[in-house]
């Protein structure tokens, strides 16, 4: 068994003790940053600045804002790093230009708005979840994202957000996993096939599949045709909560298991272990919590999952290793990937 030592070992920064009383207040007010960003999305700031930069007065007029708070609002967005200010002129920063303008390939605003609605309008929903264990505003038996599948517009926003996440992960997974040992893969819960398309373009010898809800089929065909990989990509319509997953040399679970109860995580990995041939692999990636539970961003992501999803939470690579070993797989790599993700690779003995 080998471990990629440059993937998970990272220096742990020790935070300085908070002393200034205003620093304590700012920690308590950190939710304001989220409200600032969501307000900018709701008001159409990024979309408008995508058309043309402008001064505070011009943007106020173009968006129909009241002048009282506009300059502070725009300056705060610039201080946050989503806008840039050059003299009196504001424009979108690189991240806003890529990810916060509706209709663009990397747009995450719809997904952000949707998950914010799931979590509630404030962090009171976090306190409620911590008291009760229940997510905000959802039935405990609800299948994750069930409402999204029923609304075509929200589904497109969701798919755009998924593309932006696995769009960062795909090239690294294509580069760092040894695909030369395999001829096929299937991406479980792979949405419209953005990750699969990336892998197929990087490795022309591969054939790829995506297993997801039947509603995803037309979206996948559209993407596969656009990428020129329609002849090598297969769509498997189904529901992994009910149907058995299809077989391939490599089975991928990307941003899937953190939505599921632990017993379903175990079952899906066991199914995958049965679906691959000897020498095949199972790849699981999620924004996993580090084994020492010290990286704050992924811990916060776990809390967000708990607030918005009936059974969601992040887990550690050690947890995933245990589930894989229970299924008879040998863990050979733990890879750190973009988008705060960690991949655990388990191989079936030859």
Short mmCIF file of C-alpha atoms in Angstrom, two decimals:
data_model
loop_
_atom_site.label_atom_id
_atom_site.label_comp_id
_atom_site.label_asym_id
_atom_site.label_seq_id
_atom_site.Cartn_x
_atom_site.Cartn_y
_atom_site.Cartn_z
CA UNK A 1 0.00 0.00 0.00
CA UNK A 2 1.33 3.41 -0.93
CA UNK A 3 0.15 6.82 0.18
CA UNK A 4 0.63 10.03 -1.75
CA UNK A 5 2.45 11.97 0.96
CA UNK A 6 1.99 15.34 -0.68
CA UNK A 7 -1.75 15.00 -0.76
CA UNK A 8 -3.00 15.16 2.79
CA UNK A 9 -0.05 16.19 4.95
CA UNK A 10 -0.26 19.93 5.37
CA UNK A 11 0.91 22.34 8.04
CA UNK A 12 -1.77 23.15 10.58
CA UNK A 13 -1.81 26.86 11.33
CA UNK A 14 -2.42 27.70 14.97
CA UNK A 15 -4.87 30.59 15.20
CA UNK A 16 -3.83 33.57 17.29
CA UNK A 17 -5.85 34.03 20.46
CA UNK A 18 -8.65 36.56 20.12
CA UNK A 19 -8.09 39.47 22.48
CA UNK A 20 -9.67 42.59 20.99
CA UNK A 21 -13.38 42.72 21.88
CA UNK A 22 -14.20 43.90 18.36
CA UNK A 23 -12.55 40.77 16.95
CA UNK A 24 -15.02 38.74 18.98
CA UNK A 25 -17.88 40.80 17.57
CA UNK A 26 -16.60 40.26 14.03
CA UNK A 27 -16.59 36.50 14.56
CA UNK A 28 -20.20 36.74 15.68
CA UNK A 29 -21.04 38.88 12.68
CA UNK A 30 -19.32 36.66 10.10
CA UNK A 31 -22.73 35.72 8.69
CA UNK A 32 -22.88 39.26 7.30
CA UNK A 33 -20.37 38.23 4.62
CA UNK A 34 -22.79 35.61 3.39
CA UNK A 35 -25.66 38.09 3.41
CA UNK A 36 -23.50 40.56 1.49
CA UNK A 37 -22.80 38.04 -1.27
CA UNK A 38 -26.39 36.79 -1.47
CA UNK A 39 -27.70 40.37 -1.65
CA UNK A 40 -25.32 41.11 -4.53
CA UNK A 41 -26.59 38.04 -6.37
CA UNK A 42 -30.21 38.95 -5.74
CA UNK A 43 -29.69 42.55 -6.94
CA UNK A 44 -27.88 41.42 -10.10
CA UNK A 45 -24.60 43.20 -9.32
CA UNK A 46 -22.32 40.65 -10.96
CA UNK A 47 -24.51 40.22 -14.02
CA UNK A 48 -24.66 44.00 -14.52
CA UNK A 49 -20.92 44.49 -14.08
CA UNK A 50 -20.40 41.63 -16.53
CA UNK A 51 -21.93 43.93 -19.14
CA UNK A 52 -19.77 46.94 -18.27
CA UNK A 53 -17.79 48.29 -15.28
CA UNK A 54 -19.05 51.46 -13.62
CA UNK A 55 -18.77 53.99 -10.84
CA UNK A 56 -20.88 53.75 -7.72
CA UNK A 57 -23.25 56.39 -9.13
CA UNK A 58 -23.59 54.54 -12.45
CA UNK A 59 -24.17 51.16 -10.81
CA UNK A 60 -26.70 52.70 -8.41
CA UNK A 61 -28.65 54.06 -11.36
CA UNK A 62 -28.36 50.91 -13.47
CA UNK A 63 -29.58 48.66 -10.65
CA UNK A 64 -32.12 51.09 -9.19
CA UNK A 65 -30.45 51.17 -5.78
CA UNK A 66 -30.83 53.81 -3.08
CA UNK A 67 -27.66 55.93 -2.91
CA UNK A 68 -27.43 55.78 0.89
CA UNK A 69 -25.72 52.38 1.15
CA UNK A 70 -24.50 51.75 -2.38
CA UNK A 71 -20.87 52.88 -2.04
CA UNK A 72 -20.27 51.02 1.22
CA UNK A 73 -21.95 47.96 -0.29
CA UNK A 74 -19.72 47.99 -3.37
CA UNK A 75 -16.58 48.73 -1.36
CA UNK A 76 -17.40 45.83 0.97
CA UNK A 77 -17.74 43.50 -2.02
CA UNK A 78 -14.37 44.75 -3.25
CA UNK A 79 -12.81 44.20 0.19
CA UNK A 80 -14.26 40.68 0.14
CA UNK A 81 -12.44 40.08 -3.15
CA UNK A 82 -15.40 39.43 -5.46
CA UNK A 83 -15.23 42.93 -7.00
CA UNK A 84 -12.22 45.01 -8.01
CA UNK A 85 -12.05 48.80 -7.68
CA UNK A 86 -9.76 50.92 -9.83
CA UNK A 87 -10.11 54.53 -8.69
CA UNK A 88 -13.87 55.12 -8.73
CA UNK A 89 -14.65 52.29 -11.15
CA UNK A 90 -15.87 48.86 -10.04
CA UNK A 91 -15.65 45.64 -12.04
CA UNK A 92 -16.07 41.94 -11.34
CA UNK A 93 -13.09 40.11 -9.89
CA UNK A 94 -11.91 36.96 -11.68
CA UNK A 95 -13.91 34.62 -9.45
CA UNK A 96 -17.11 36.65 -9.81
CA UNK A 97 -16.63 36.81 -13.56
CA UNK A 98 -16.31 33.01 -13.75
CA UNK A 99 -18.76 31.86 -11.11
CA UNK A 100 -21.33 34.54 -10.26
CA UNK A 101 -22.82 35.56 -13.63
CA UNK A 102 -25.96 33.59 -14.58
CA UNK A 103 -25.68 31.62 -17.79
CA UNK A 104 -21.92 31.20 -17.69
CA UNK A 105 -20.44 27.72 -17.55
CA UNK A 106 -19.05 28.00 -14.03
CA UNK A 107 -22.05 29.78 -12.43
CA UNK A 108 -22.59 28.68 -8.82
CA UNK A 109 -25.07 31.37 -7.79
CA UNK A 110 -28.15 29.23 -8.35
CA UNK A 111 -26.70 26.39 -6.30
CA UNK A 112 -25.64 28.86 -3.60
CA UNK A 113 -29.14 30.36 -3.46
CA UNK A 114 -30.74 26.92 -3.37
CA UNK A 115 -28.56 25.60 -0.54
CA UNK A 116 -28.96 28.87 1.38
CA UNK A 117 -32.72 28.33 1.19
CA UNK A 118 -32.22 24.79 2.46
CA UNK A 119 -30.19 26.10 5.41
CA UNK A 120 -32.57 28.93 6.22
CA UNK A 121 -32.19 32.68 6.24
CA UNK A 122 -29.82 32.76 9.17
CA UNK A 123 -27.61 30.66 11.39
CA UNK A 124 -30.55 30.11 13.73
CA UNK A 125 -31.14 27.04 11.58
CA UNK A 126 -27.69 25.76 12.61
CA UNK A 127 -28.57 26.10 16.29
CA UNK A 128 -31.85 24.31 15.60
CA UNK A 129 -30.02 21.46 13.84
CA UNK A 130 -27.55 21.21 16.71
CA UNK A 131 -30.46 20.95 19.14
CA UNK A 132 -32.58 18.50 17.17
CA UNK A 133 -30.30 16.87 14.61
CA UNK A 134 -32.87 17.71 11.93
CA UNK A 135 -32.09 19.68 8.76
CA UNK A 136 -33.79 22.99 8.18
CA UNK A 137 -37.17 22.85 6.50
CA UNK A 138 -36.90 19.31 5.15
CA UNK A 139 -38.59 16.03 5.94
CA UNK A 140 -36.11 13.64 7.53
CA UNK A 141 -37.00 11.06 4.88
CA UNK A 142 -36.50 13.35 1.88
CA UNK A 143 -34.13 12.13 -0.84
CA UNK A 144 -31.34 14.72 -1.33
CA UNK A 145 -32.19 17.32 -4.01
CA UNK A 146 -35.55 15.72 -4.78
CA UNK A 147 -37.10 19.17 -5.25
CA UNK A 148 -34.35 20.17 -7.68
CA UNK A 149 -35.13 17.23 -9.98
CA UNK A 150 -38.72 18.49 -10.35
CA UNK A 151 -37.88 22.05 -11.39
CA UNK A 152 -36.15 22.38 -14.81
CA UNK A 153 -34.72 25.83 -14.07
CA UNK A 154 -33.33 24.85 -10.67
CA UNK A 155 -32.00 21.65 -12.22
CA UNK A 156 -30.02 23.63 -14.80
CA UNK A 157 -28.63 25.84 -12.03
CA UNK A 158 -27.72 22.73 -10.04
CA UNK A 159 -25.97 21.15 -13.03
CA UNK A 160 -24.03 24.35 -13.67
CA UNK A 161 -22.88 24.34 -10.04
CA UNK A 162 -21.88 20.67 -10.23
CA UNK A 163 -19.92 21.43 -13.41
CA UNK A 164 -17.99 24.17 -11.61
CA UNK A 165 -17.07 21.82 -8.75
CA UNK A 166 -16.06 18.74 -10.69
CA UNK A 167 -14.65 20.99 -13.42
CA UNK A 168 -11.86 21.81 -10.97
CA UNK A 169 -11.50 18.22 -9.77
CA UNK A 170 -11.65 16.42 -13.12
CA UNK A 171 -8.31 17.52 -14.62
CA UNK A 172 -6.41 16.59 -11.45
CA UNK A 173 -8.14 13.22 -11.17
CA UNK A 174 -7.34 12.61 -14.85
CA UNK A 175 -3.69 13.46 -14.24
CA UNK A 176 -2.96 11.80 -10.92
CA UNK A 177 -4.84 8.50 -11.06
CA UNK A 178 -3.21 5.80 -13.22
CA UNK A 179 -5.87 5.35 -15.92
CA UNK A 180 -3.48 3.36 -18.13
CA UNK A 181 -4.35 0.28 -16.07
CA UNK A 182 -8.04 0.46 -17.01
CA UNK A 183 -10.30 0.65 -20.04
CA UNK A 184 -13.62 1.74 -18.53
CA UNK A 185 -15.20 3.67 -15.66
CA UNK A 186 -18.63 4.66 -14.41
CA UNK A 187 -19.31 7.84 -12.46
CA UNK A 188 -22.09 7.27 -9.90
CA UNK A 189 -24.26 10.35 -9.45
CA UNK A 190 -22.26 11.96 -12.25
CA UNK A 191 -25.01 14.44 -13.22
CA UNK A 192 -24.63 15.51 -16.86
CA UNK A 193 -21.22 13.90 -17.28
CA UNK A 194 -18.84 16.83 -16.90
CA UNK A 195 -16.29 14.78 -14.95
CA UNK A 196 -16.71 11.82 -17.28
CA UNK A 197 -16.21 14.05 -20.31
CA UNK A 198 -13.01 15.46 -18.81
CA UNK A 199 -11.61 11.96 -18.20
CA UNK A 200 -12.53 10.80 -21.71
CA UNK A 201 -10.87 13.78 -23.36
CA UNK A 202 -7.71 13.27 -21.30
CA UNK A 203 -7.55 9.50 -21.97
CA UNK A 204 -8.80 8.52 -25.45
CA UNK A 205 -8.50 4.80 -24.68
CA UNK A 206 -11.22 4.97 -22.02
CA UNK A 207 -14.95 4.28 -22.29
CA UNK A 208 -17.02 6.02 -19.64
CA UNK A 209 -20.45 5.76 -18.11
CA UNK A 210 -22.61 7.93 -15.89
CA UNK A 211 -25.24 6.51 -13.55
CA UNK A 212 -27.82 9.07 -12.40
CA UNK A 213 -31.51 9.91 -12.42
CA UNK A 214 -33.17 9.44 -15.84
CA UNK A 215 -33.91 13.18 -15.98
CA UNK A 216 -30.17 13.76 -16.49
CA UNK A 217 -30.08 11.82 -19.77
CA UNK A 218 -30.79 14.67 -22.24
CA UNK A 219 -28.35 16.99 -20.45
CA UNK A 220 -25.62 14.33 -20.64
CA UNK A 221 -26.21 13.70 -24.33
CA UNK A 222 -25.94 17.44 -24.98
CA UNK A 223 -22.61 17.70 -23.13
CA UNK A 224 -21.17 14.51 -24.64
CA UNK A 225 -21.99 15.67 -28.16
CA UNK A 226 -20.48 19.08 -27.46
CA UNK A 227 -17.26 17.49 -26.16
CA UNK A 228 -17.06 15.02 -29.03
CA UNK A 229 -17.21 11.95 -26.76
CA UNK A 230 -20.75 10.76 -27.41
CA UNK A 231 -19.44 7.51 -28.94
CA UNK A 232 -17.51 6.70 -25.73
CA UNK A 233 -19.98 7.84 -23.06
CA UNK A 234 -22.94 5.75 -21.90
CA UNK A 235 -25.80 6.95 -19.73
CA UNK A 236 -27.31 4.56 -17.17
CA UNK A 237 -30.61 5.93 -15.89
CA UNK A 238 -31.49 4.84 -12.39
CA UNK A 239 -31.54 5.62 -8.69
CA UNK A 240 -28.67 4.30 -6.59
CA UNK A 241 -30.93 4.29 -3.52
CA UNK A 242 -32.95 1.57 -5.29
CA UNK A 243 -31.09 0.16 -8.29
CA UNK A 244 -27.83 -1.76 -8.43
CA UNK A 245 -24.95 0.25 -9.80
CA UNK A 246 -23.46 -0.78 -13.17
CA UNK A 247 -20.06 -2.39 -13.48
CA UNK A 248 -16.80 -1.05 -14.93
CA UNK A 249 -13.07 -1.25 -14.29
CA UNK A 250 -13.30 1.84 -12.07
CA UNK A 251 -16.32 3.06 -10.10
CA UNK A 252 -16.31 6.71 -9.01
CA UNK A 253 -18.37 8.31 -6.25
CA UNK A 254 -17.81 12.07 -6.43
CA UNK A 255 -19.62 14.39 -3.98
CA UNK A 256 -22.16 11.61 -3.44
CA UNK A 257 -21.50 9.74 -0.20
CA UNK A 258 -21.61 12.85 2.01
CA UNK A 259 -25.35 13.11 1.21
CA UNK A 260 -26.08 9.54 2.35
CA UNK A 261 -26.58 7.81 5.70
CA UNK A 262 -23.54 5.79 6.79
CA UNK A 263 -25.23 2.46 6.13
CA UNK A 264 -25.89 3.50 2.52
CA UNK A 265 -22.27 4.63 2.14
CA UNK A 266 -21.17 1.17 3.23
CA UNK A 267 -23.66 -0.52 0.91
CA UNK A 268 -22.68 1.57 -2.14
CA UNK A 269 -18.99 0.86 -1.64
CA UNK A 270 -19.78 -2.85 -1.20
CA UNK A 271 -21.81 -2.77 -4.44
CA UNK A 272 -18.95 -1.05 -6.22
CA UNK A 273 -16.49 -3.67 -4.96
CA UNK A 274 -18.70 -6.36 -6.49
CA UNK A 275 -19.13 -4.41 -9.74
CA UNK A 276 -15.42 -4.07 -10.52
CA UNK A 277 -13.18 -6.92 -11.74
CA UNK A 278 -10.07 -8.10 -9.86
CA UNK A 279 -7.52 -5.30 -10.12
CA UNK A 280 -10.30 -2.74 -10.55
CA UNK A 281 -10.63 0.35 -8.37
CA UNK A 282 -13.19 2.36 -6.43
CA UNK A 283 -12.54 6.10 -6.19
CA UNK A 284 -14.42 8.14 -3.58
CA UNK A 285 -14.02 11.89 -3.30
CA UNK A 286 -15.78 14.44 -1.11
CA UNK A 287 -14.72 17.49 0.94
CA UNK A 288 -13.53 15.10 3.64
CA UNK A 289 -12.57 16.22 7.13
CA UNK A 290 -8.89 15.69 7.85
CA UNK A 291 -8.17 12.74 10.13
CA UNK A 292 -6.99 15.06 12.93
CA UNK A 293 -10.13 17.21 12.50
CA UNK A 294 -8.24 20.51 12.47
CA UNK A 295 -8.98 22.03 9.03
CA UNK A 296 -11.75 24.54 9.70
CA UNK A 297 -13.16 24.94 6.18
CA UNK A 298 -14.08 21.28 5.80
CA UNK A 299 -15.53 21.16 9.30
CA UNK A 300 -17.75 24.11 8.35
CA UNK A 301 -18.71 22.33 5.13
CA UNK A 302 -19.79 19.36 7.23
CA UNK A 303 -22.05 21.58 9.34
CA UNK A 304 -23.52 23.08 6.16
CA UNK A 305 -24.27 19.57 4.89
CA UNK A 306 -26.00 18.71 8.16
CA UNK A 307 -28.19 21.82 7.99
CA UNK A 308 -29.28 21.29 4.39
CA UNK A 309 -29.40 17.48 4.05
CA UNK A 310 -31.35 14.95 6.13
CA UNK A 311 -28.40 12.54 6.48
CA UNK A 312 -25.52 14.63 5.17
CA UNK A 313 -22.16 15.24 6.77
CA UNK A 314 -18.51 15.05 5.81
CA UNK A 315 -16.31 12.18 7.00
CA UNK A 316 -12.61 11.43 7.28
CA UNK A 317 -10.31 9.45 4.98
CA UNK A 318 -9.96 6.99 7.85
CA UNK A 319 -13.74 6.46 7.84
CA UNK A 320 -13.68 5.83 4.09
CA UNK A 321 -10.74 3.46 4.46
CA UNK A 322 -12.75 1.45 6.98
CA UNK A 323 -15.75 1.14 4.64
CA UNK A 324 -13.50 0.07 1.77
CA UNK A 325 -11.67 -2.52 3.83
CA UNK A 326 -15.02 -3.91 5.02
CA UNK A 327 -15.85 -4.39 1.31
CA UNK A 328 -12.58 -6.25 0.68
CA UNK A 329 -10.75 -3.38 -1.02
CA UNK A 330 -7.18 -2.35 -0.30
CA UNK A 331 -6.65 1.39 0.02
CA UNK A 332 -3.62 2.38 -2.04
CA UNK A 333 -3.83 6.16 -2.34
CA UNK A 334 -5.27 9.21 -0.59
CA UNK A 335 -5.19 12.21 -2.91
CA UNK A 336 -5.81 15.83 -2.11
CA UNK A 337 -7.79 17.45 -4.94
CA UNK A 338 -9.04 20.97 -5.73
CA UNK A 339 -12.36 22.28 -4.35
CA UNK A 340 -11.40 21.15 -0.81
CA UNK A 341 -11.83 17.54 -1.93
CA UNK A 342 -9.96 14.41 -0.88
CA UNK A 343 -10.05 11.18 -2.89
CA UNK A 344 -9.57 7.72 -1.41
CA UNK A 345 -8.64 5.00 -3.90
CA UNK A 346 -9.39 1.39 -3.06
CA UNK A 347 -8.33 -1.53 -5.24
CA UNK A 348 -9.78 -5.02 -5.52
CA UNK A 349 -7.08 -7.65 -5.10
CA UNK A 350 -6.13 -9.32 -8.37
#
